Backbone as JSON, one array per atom type, in Angstrom:
{
  "sequence": "MGYQVIGYFAPTSRFGTPEDFMYFVDQCHLNGIGVILDWVPAHFRKTLMASPVLTAHPCMRHEDPRKREQMDWGTLIFNYGRNEVSNFLISNALFWLKKYHIDGLRVDAVASMIYLDYSREPGEWIPNIYGGNENLEAIAFIKRFNEVVHQYNPGVLTDRRGVNRMAYGNQSRHTLEAWASVSSGPRMDA",
  "N": [[0.82, -1.18, 0.0], [2.07, 1.23, 0.5], [2.63, 4.66, 1.24], [0.72, 7.44, 2.45], [0.16, 10.89, 2.2], [-0.4, 13.05, 4.95], [0.23, 15.41, 6.12], [0.7, 18.29, 4.59], [2.31, 20.53, 4.7], [4.41, 20.3, 6.45], [7.06, 18.25, 7.7], [6.72, 14.9, 9.02], [6.08, 14.69, 12.5], [7.29, 12.67, 13.82], [9.95, 12.65, 13.25], [10.95, 14.9, 14.36], [10.83, 18.51, 14.74], [9.64, 21.07, 12.38], [11.75, 22.9, 12.28], [13.89, 21.27, 13.0], [14.03, 19.69, 10.71], [14.7, 21.64, 8.84], [17.25, 22.29, 9.78], [18.53, 19.84, 9.32], [18.45, 19.77, 6.47], [20.02, 22.06, 5.94], [22.47, 21.19, 7.03], [23.02, 19.05, 5.34], [23.41, 20.48, 2.95], [25.67, 22.02, 3.66], [27.52, 20.03, 3.64], [27.72, 19.36, 1.03], [25.61, 17.88, -0.03], [22.71, 17.36, -1.83], [19.16, 17.74, -1.39], [16.37, 15.9, -2.11], [12.95, 15.85, -2.33], [10.39, 13.48, -1.94], [7.53, 13.89, -3.47], [4.0, 13.95, -3.35], [1.51, 14.37, -5.35], [-0.48, 12.88, -6.46], [-2.55, 11.52, -5.16], [-4.67, 11.32, -2.22], [-5.26, 10.71, 1.28], [-8.26, 9.12, 2.46], [-9.23, 8.76, 4.93], [-10.2, 9.56, 8.37], [-7.93, 10.58, 9.53], [-6.74, 12.11, 7.66], [-6.35, 15.39, 6.2], [-8.99, 17.58, 7.03], [-9.66, 19.54, 5.21], [-9.1, 18.45, 2.73], [-10.63, 16.05, 2.64], [-13.25, 16.79, 3.3], [-14.19, 18.61, 1.45], [-15.7, 18.42, -1.6], [-14.61, 19.54, -3.88], [-11.94, 18.94, -4.11], [-11.71, 16.35, -4.91], [-12.93, 13.98, -7.37], [-16.36, 13.8, -8.36], [-17.55, 11.73, -9.77], [-17.5, 8.27, -9.38], [-15.86, 6.71, -11.0], [-13.63, 8.15, -11.4], [-12.81, 8.98, -8.96], [-11.44, 7.41, -6.94], [-8.36, 5.81, -6.09], [-8.09, 2.66, -6.24], [-6.2, 0.62, -5.64], [-4.63, 1.7, -3.64], [-6.34, 2.68, -1.78], [-7.04, 5.37, -1.68], [-8.01, 8.79, -2.42], [-8.37, 10.51, -5.54], [-6.91, 13.44, -6.75], [-8.71, 16.16, -8.21], [-7.65, 17.44, -10.9], [-8.6, 19.23, -12.72], [-9.72, 21.36, -11.44], [-9.21, 24.65, -10.37], [-8.72, 25.22, -7.69], [-7.53, 22.89, -6.71], [-5.22, 22.58, -8.3], [-3.89, 24.99, -7.63], [-3.56, 24.65, -4.85], [-1.85, 22.36, -4.76], [0.4, 23.22, -6.27], [1.18, 25.46, -4.77], [1.91, 24.12, -2.49], [4.16, 22.65, -3.39], [5.89, 24.78, -4.02], [6.15, 25.9, -1.49], [7.65, 23.91, -0.04], [10.05, 24.06, -1.44], [10.85, 26.71, -1.01], [10.61, 27.27, 1.84], [11.92, 25.11, 3.12], [14.19, 24.83, 1.66], [14.6, 22.85, -0.27], [16.17, 20.9, -2.79], [15.1, 19.6, -4.94], [12.21, 18.03, -6.42], [10.71, 14.95, -6.48], [8.26, 13.62, -8.22], [5.7, 11.57, -7.24], [4.06, 8.58, -8.36], [3.28, 9.15, -11.06], [2.31, 7.84, -13.38], [-0.17, 6.9, -12.51], [-1.47, 9.26, -12.35], [-1.64, 10.32, -14.95], [-2.96, 8.5, -16.57], [-6.16, 7.57, -17.22], [-7.18, 5.03, -17.11], [-5.57, 3.69, -15.38], [-4.8, 0.94, -13.51], [-7.41, 0.01, -13.68], [-10.3, -1.75, -14.75], [-11.99, -2.38, -17.93], [-14.84, -0.31, -18.3], [-14.66, 0.69, -15.76], [-13.61, 3.17, -15.87], [-13.53, 6.48, -17.36], [-13.27, 7.66, -20.64], [-11.22, 10.35, -22.0], [-12.1, 13.58, -23.49], [-11.48, 13.13, -26.13], [-11.7, 10.47, -26.45], [-9.59, 8.96, -25.55], [-7.22, 7.43, -23.19], [-5.7, 9.14, -21.71], [-5.23, 11.38, -19.03], [-6.09, 14.39, -19.46], [-6.33, 16.68, -17.91], [-4.64, 16.17, -15.75], [-2.19, 16.01, -17.07], [-2.01, 18.64, -18.01], [-1.85, 19.87, -15.51], [0.66, 18.86, -14.57], [2.35, 20.02, -16.43], [1.92, 22.77, -15.89], [2.74, 22.8, -13.19], [5.52, 22.2, -13.49], [6.32, 24.44, -15.04], [5.76, 26.64, -13.29], [7.21, 25.96, -10.95], [9.86, 25.97, -11.95], [9.99, 28.56, -12.84], [9.98, 30.12, -10.49], [12.03, 28.93, -9.11], [14.7, 28.6, -10.48], [16.77, 26.1, -11.87], [16.18, 24.13, -10.03], [15.55, 20.68, -9.39], [13.27, 18.54, -11.01], [11.49, 15.53, -11.16], [10.08, 12.34, -12.08], [8.17, 9.61, -10.73], [6.86, 6.29, -10.73], [6.7, 4.97, -13.04], [6.61, 2.04, -14.43], [7.57, -0.57, -16.22], [7.05, -3.29, -15.93], [4.75, -3.37, -14.35], [2.92, -1.81, -15.72], [3.16, -2.16, -18.4], [3.63, -1.27, -21.87], [2.8, 1.35, -21.7], [4.4, 2.75, -19.97], [6.46, 3.85, -21.44], [5.1, 5.86, -22.79], [4.43, 7.43, -20.6], [6.93, 8.38, -19.81], [7.54, 9.88, -22.09], [5.47, 11.75, -21.97], [6.1, 13.07, -19.58], [8.59, 14.19, -20.27], [7.78, 15.91, -22.27], [6.39, 17.88, -20.92], [7.87, 18.81, -18.8], [10.44, 20.96, -17.52], [13.77, 22.21, -17.15], [16.44, 20.79, -15.09], [16.62, 17.18, -14.87], [16.44, 13.96, -13.32], [17.7, 10.91, -14.57], [16.04, 8.14, -14.25]],
  "CA": [[0.0, 0.0, 0.0], [2.92, 2.42, 0.48], [2.35, 5.69, 2.22], [-0.12, 8.54, 2.0], [0.47, 12.16, 2.86], [-1.43, 13.66, 5.78], [0.7, 16.76, 6.44], [1.23, 18.82, 3.34], [3.21, 21.68, 4.85], [5.43, 20.03, 7.47], [7.43, 16.84, 7.79], [6.12, 14.2, 10.15], [6.66, 15.02, 13.81], [8.07, 11.51, 14.29], [11.37, 12.92, 13.01], [11.31, 16.2, 14.94], [10.07, 19.71, 14.38], [10.03, 21.64, 11.09], [13.08, 23.51, 12.43], [14.85, 20.17, 12.94], [14.18, 19.31, 9.31], [15.47, 22.72, 8.2], [18.63, 22.1, 10.21], [19.02, 18.68, 8.58], [18.69, 20.19, 5.08], [21.18, 22.96, 5.95], [23.67, 20.38, 7.26], [23.27, 18.34, 4.08], [23.98, 21.45, 2.0], [27.02, 22.36, 4.12], [28.37, 18.89, 3.32], [27.66, 19.1, -0.41], [24.56, 16.9, -0.34], [21.43, 17.92, -2.19], [18.01, 17.07, -0.78], [15.25, 15.75, -3.04], [11.76, 15.45, -1.61], [9.42, 12.64, -2.61], [6.31, 14.72, -3.4], [2.88, 13.09, -3.75], [0.3, 15.08, -5.76], [-1.33, 11.97, -7.22], [-3.68, 11.0, -4.4], [-4.65, 11.7, -0.81], [-5.97, 9.78, 2.18], [-9.69, 9.35, 2.64], [-9.58, 8.44, 6.31], [-10.36, 10.7, 9.26], [-6.63, 11.14, 9.87], [-6.33, 13.04, 6.61], [-6.76, 16.77, 6.39], [-10.41, 17.82, 6.76], [-9.77, 20.39, 4.02], [-9.09, 17.59, 1.56], [-11.69, 15.04, 2.64], [-14.58, 17.36, 3.49], [-14.59, 19.42, 0.31], [-15.72, 17.62, -2.82], [-13.87, 20.17, -4.97], [-10.6, 18.37, -4.19], [-11.79, 15.03, -5.53], [-13.95, 13.83, -8.41], [-17.67, 13.31, -7.93], [-17.81, 10.46, -10.45], [-16.7, 7.22, -8.75], [-14.9, 6.15, -11.95], [-12.44, 9.01, -11.36], [-12.63, 9.44, -7.58], [-10.61, 6.66, -6.01], [-7.28, 4.92, -6.51], [-8.49, 1.48, -5.5], [-5.04, -0.13, -5.15], [-4.03, 2.33, -2.46], [-7.38, 3.13, -0.85], [-6.92, 6.82, -1.58], [-8.8, 9.59, -3.35], [-7.58, 11.12, -6.61], [-7.13, 14.88, -6.9], [-9.4, 16.63, -9.4], [-6.7, 18.42, -11.45], [-9.31, 20.2, -13.54], [-10.18, 22.45, -10.58], [-8.16, 25.61, -10.02], [-8.41, 25.1, -6.26], [-6.63, 21.75, -6.54], [-3.94, 22.93, -8.91], [-3.25, 26.04, -6.83], [-3.16, 24.05, -3.58], [-0.7, 21.49, -4.96], [1.56, 24.0, -6.69], [1.64, 26.26, -3.62], [2.58, 23.17, -1.61], [5.5, 22.39, -3.94], [6.69, 26.0, -3.85], [6.41, 26.03, -0.06], [8.76, 23.04, 0.34], [11.28, 24.56, -2.05], [11.24, 27.99, -0.4], [10.72, 27.2, 3.3], [12.86, 24.09, 3.57], [15.35, 24.88, 0.77], [14.73, 21.56, -0.95], [16.85, 21.05, -4.08], [14.35, 18.97, -6.01], [10.97, 17.31, -6.12], [10.47, 13.73, -7.26], [6.81, 13.49, -8.22], [5.36, 10.17, -7.08], [2.87, 7.97, -8.97], [2.89, 9.92, -12.24], [1.49, 7.03, -14.29], [-1.54, 6.86, -11.99], [-2.05, 10.57, -12.58], [-1.87, 10.69, -16.35], [-3.76, 7.51, -17.28], [-7.49, 7.39, -16.64], [-7.44, 3.6, -16.93], [-4.52, 3.11, -14.54], [-5.26, -0.06, -12.54], [-8.87, -0.1, -13.78], [-10.81, -2.64, -15.78], [-12.95, -1.72, -18.83], [-16.09, 0.07, -17.64], [-14.36, 1.32, -14.47], [-13.0, 4.48, -16.12], [-14.18, 7.3, -18.38], [-12.29, 8.23, -21.58], [-11.17, 11.82, -22.1], [-13.01, 14.13, -24.5], [-11.1, 12.61, -27.44], [-11.85, 9.03, -26.43], [-8.36, 8.31, -25.11], [-7.05, 7.11, -21.77], [-4.84, 10.14, -21.07], [-5.91, 12.36, -18.17], [-5.63, 15.67, -20.0], [-6.24, 17.65, -16.81], [-3.42, 15.86, -14.98], [-1.05, 16.39, -17.91], [-1.94, 20.1, -17.94], [-1.35, 20.2, -14.17], [2.1, 18.58, -14.51], [3.01, 21.06, -17.22], [1.87, 24.02, -15.11], [3.61, 22.58, -12.03], [6.91, 22.36, -13.91], [6.55, 25.83, -15.45], [5.76, 27.52, -12.12], [8.34, 25.6, -10.08], [11.11, 26.43, -12.55], [9.95, 30.03, -12.92], [10.34, 30.67, -9.19], [13.2, 28.23, -8.58], [15.52, 28.13, -11.61], [17.81, 25.13, -11.54], [15.69, 23.07, -9.15], [15.34, 19.42, -10.08], [11.98, 17.88, -10.93], [11.54, 14.23, -11.79], [8.86, 11.58, -11.9], [8.23, 8.21, -10.31], [5.6, 5.6, -11.0], [6.78, 4.45, -14.39], [7.07, 0.69, -14.21], [7.24, -1.37, -17.4], [6.5, -4.58, -15.51], [3.41, -3.22, -13.79], [1.97, -1.12, -16.58], [3.41, -2.47, -19.8], [4.21, -0.32, -22.81], [2.42, 2.74, -21.42], [5.45, 3.45, -19.24], [7.18, 4.66, -22.43], [4.29, 7.05, -23.01], [4.55, 8.24, -19.4], [8.21, 9.07, -19.91], [7.42, 10.88, -23.14], [4.59, 12.82, -21.48], [6.86, 13.87, -18.6], [9.61, 14.95, -20.98], [7.15, 16.96, -23.06], [5.8, 18.94, -20.1], [8.77, 19.29, -17.76], [11.56, 21.79, -17.95], [14.82, 22.25, -16.15], [17.19, 19.54, -14.93], [15.88, 16.0, -14.45], [17.22, 12.74, -13.1], [17.34, 9.78, -15.44], [15.85, 6.99, -13.34]],
  "C": [[0.87, 1.25, 0.0], [2.54, 3.41, 1.56], [1.44, 6.74, 1.6], [0.18, 9.77, 2.85], [-0.7, 12.59, 3.74], [-1.04, 15.08, 6.19], [1.37, 17.36, 5.24], [2.25, 19.93, 3.52], [4.22, 21.5, 5.98], [5.8, 18.56, 7.43], [6.78, 16.2, 9.01], [6.84, 14.53, 11.46], [7.44, 13.85, 14.4], [9.57, 11.74, 14.14], [11.79, 14.29, 13.54], [10.41, 17.31, 14.44], [10.43, 20.16, 12.96], [11.43, 22.28, 11.15], [14.17, 22.45, 12.4], [15.1, 19.74, 11.5], [14.97, 20.37, 8.55], [16.95, 22.6, 8.53], [19.26, 20.93, 9.45], [19.37, 19.06, 7.14], [19.91, 21.1, 5.01], [22.47, 22.18, 6.14], [24.03, 19.56, 6.01], [23.95, 19.28, 3.09], [25.41, 21.82, 2.38], [28.02, 21.25, 3.78], [28.27, 18.47, 1.86], [26.63, 18.09, -0.84], [23.27, 17.64, -0.66], [20.3, 17.1, -1.59], [16.85, 17.09, -1.79], [14.08, 15.17, -2.26], [10.88, 14.57, -2.49], [8.07, 13.31, -2.42], [5.15, 13.96, -4.02], [1.63, 13.91, -4.1], [-0.72, 14.18, -6.45], [-2.6, 11.58, -6.48], [-3.57, 11.45, -2.95], [-5.53, 10.76, -0.01], [-7.45, 10.13, 2.26], [-10.15, 9.08, 4.06], [-9.69, 9.71, 7.15], [-9.03, 11.33, 9.65], [-6.16, 12.16, 8.84], [-6.87, 14.44, 6.91], [-8.25, 16.95, 6.1], [-10.63, 18.71, 5.53], [-9.86, 19.52, 2.78], [-10.28, 16.66, 1.51], [-13.09, 15.63, 2.7], [-15.08, 18.1, 2.26], [-14.54, 18.62, -0.98], [-14.96, 18.27, -3.97], [-12.48, 19.57, -5.14], [-10.59, 17.03, -4.93], [-12.88, 15.03, -6.6], [-15.26, 13.34, -7.81], [-17.98, 11.95, -8.53], [-16.93, 9.37, -9.85], [-15.68, 6.58, -9.69], [-13.63, 6.99, -12.05], [-12.0, 9.3, -9.93], [-11.54, 8.73, -6.81], [-9.52, 5.86, -6.72], [-7.45, 3.65, -5.67], [-7.31, 0.7, -4.92], [-4.52, 0.4, -3.82], [-5.07, 2.78, -1.44], [-7.35, 4.63, -0.62], [-7.84, 7.5, -2.59], [-7.87, 10.28, -4.34], [-7.93, 12.6, -6.69], [-7.83, 15.17, -8.22], [-8.57, 17.78, -10.0], [-7.37, 19.46, -12.33], [-9.83, 21.4, -12.74], [-9.02, 23.35, -10.22], [-7.74, 25.49, -8.57], [-7.38, 24.0, -6.01], [-5.25, 22.09, -7.08], [-3.19, 23.97, -8.08], [-2.77, 25.5, -5.49], [-1.87, 23.24, -3.76], [0.55, 22.27, -5.37], [2.08, 24.88, -5.55], [2.36, 25.36, -2.61], [4.01, 22.88, -2.1], [6.4, 23.6, -3.74], [7.06, 26.22, -2.39], [7.62, 25.2, 0.36], [10.08, 23.55, -0.22], [11.77, 25.83, -1.35], [11.53, 27.84, 1.1], [11.83, 26.26, 3.76], [14.12, 24.01, 2.7], [15.65, 23.54, 0.1], [15.31, 21.8, -2.34], [16.07, 20.44, -5.24], [13.12, 18.27, -5.5], [10.87, 16.11, -7.06], [8.98, 13.45, -7.14], [6.45, 12.0, -8.25], [4.11, 9.81, -7.87], [2.37, 8.71, -10.21], [2.0, 9.11, -13.18], [0.04, 6.98, -13.82], [-2.24, 8.2, -12.2], [-2.48, 10.74, -14.04], [-2.64, 9.66, -17.16], [-5.07, 7.27, -16.55], [-7.8, 5.92, -16.36], [-6.39, 2.91, -16.07], [-5.16, 2.2, -13.49], [-6.79, -0.19, -12.52], [-9.23, -1.03, -14.94], [-11.72, -1.86, -16.73], [-14.28, -1.49, -18.1], [-15.89, 0.74, -16.29], [-13.71, 2.69, -14.64], [-13.72, 5.17, -17.28], [-13.1, 7.83, -19.33], [-12.31, 9.76, -21.54], [-12.05, 12.29, -23.26], [-12.69, 13.66, -25.92], [-11.21, 11.09, -27.52], [-10.64, 8.26, -25.95], [-8.3, 8.08, -23.61], [-6.16, 8.1, -21.03], [-5.68, 11.11, -20.25], [-5.37, 13.73, -18.57], [-5.48, 16.73, -18.92], [-4.98, 17.42, -15.98], [-2.18, 16.25, -15.77], [-0.89, 17.91, -17.91], [-1.42, 20.55, -16.57], [0.17, 19.99, -14.09], [2.88, 19.65, -15.29], [3.05, 22.38, -16.45], [2.78, 23.94, -13.88], [5.07, 22.83, -12.41], [7.22, 23.8, -14.3], [6.68, 26.75, -14.24], [6.95, 27.23, -11.21], [9.64, 26.14, -10.65], [11.15, 27.94, -12.75], [10.44, 30.64, -11.61], [11.59, 30.06, -8.59], [14.07, 27.7, -9.73], [16.6, 27.15, -11.13], [17.37, 24.02, -10.61], [15.41, 21.82, -10.0], [13.89, 18.98, -9.92], [12.09, 16.58, -11.71], [10.26, 13.48, -11.46], [9.15, 10.17, -11.43], [6.87, 7.59, -10.62], [5.55, 5.08, -12.4], [7.42, 3.07, -14.27], [6.63, -0.18, -15.37], [6.6, -2.7, -17.01], [5.05, -4.45, -15.06], [2.42, -2.62, -14.78], [2.3, -1.21, -18.06], [3.98, -1.32, -20.59], [3.84, 1.12, -22.5], [3.47, 3.48, -20.62], [6.27, 4.31, -20.19], [6.42, 5.96, -22.68], [4.34, 7.99, -21.81], [5.84, 9.03, -19.44], [8.15, 10.17, -20.95], [6.55, 12.05, -22.68], [5.33, 13.69, -20.49], [7.86, 14.76, -19.32], [8.98, 16.1, -21.75], [6.6, 18.11, -22.21], [6.74, 19.48, -19.05], [9.87, 20.13, -18.35], [12.59, 21.79, -16.85], [15.49, 20.89, -16.02], [16.29, 18.4, -14.45], [16.87, 14.89, -14.14], [16.8, 11.73, -14.15], [17.27, 8.55, -14.59], [15.69, 5.72, -14.14]]
}
């Protein structure tokens, strides 16, 4: 099942205070080590432990059940077509880069974001307006995310995770191509 984010603007308190994390990042930098954050804009928790802002407001998630939930992980999928969602997620990314001086963001679960049929059987998903399986809103979000992040933080690293040829077949190639077509700035080759 992996992990799900519950605190979007602070690291978990299990590892100390936000100031402790800032100190850790500063010490890494003093020793020539860059810090890359695993950032999760693909889905969010649906349990009571999650942020009430995310779970209580339907604007953050899809109303249609064929778009609402990532069944494998028991999480809800962000509705990237809503300005509120896009602005929330991009402000979150910018916050980590500015407040904590993070050197890069590795975006988790990109394939689940950009494919409407990710981990779904026929009839469990809705095609896009052109009849395809690409989540056009998520692709537009990723493009905007990369543009804004690199506009305010030139030279910061952005990369993607969630491209697995074994788990998702030939579409992983399309995921890589989609990321390359919408991202800018330095990237890791994973």
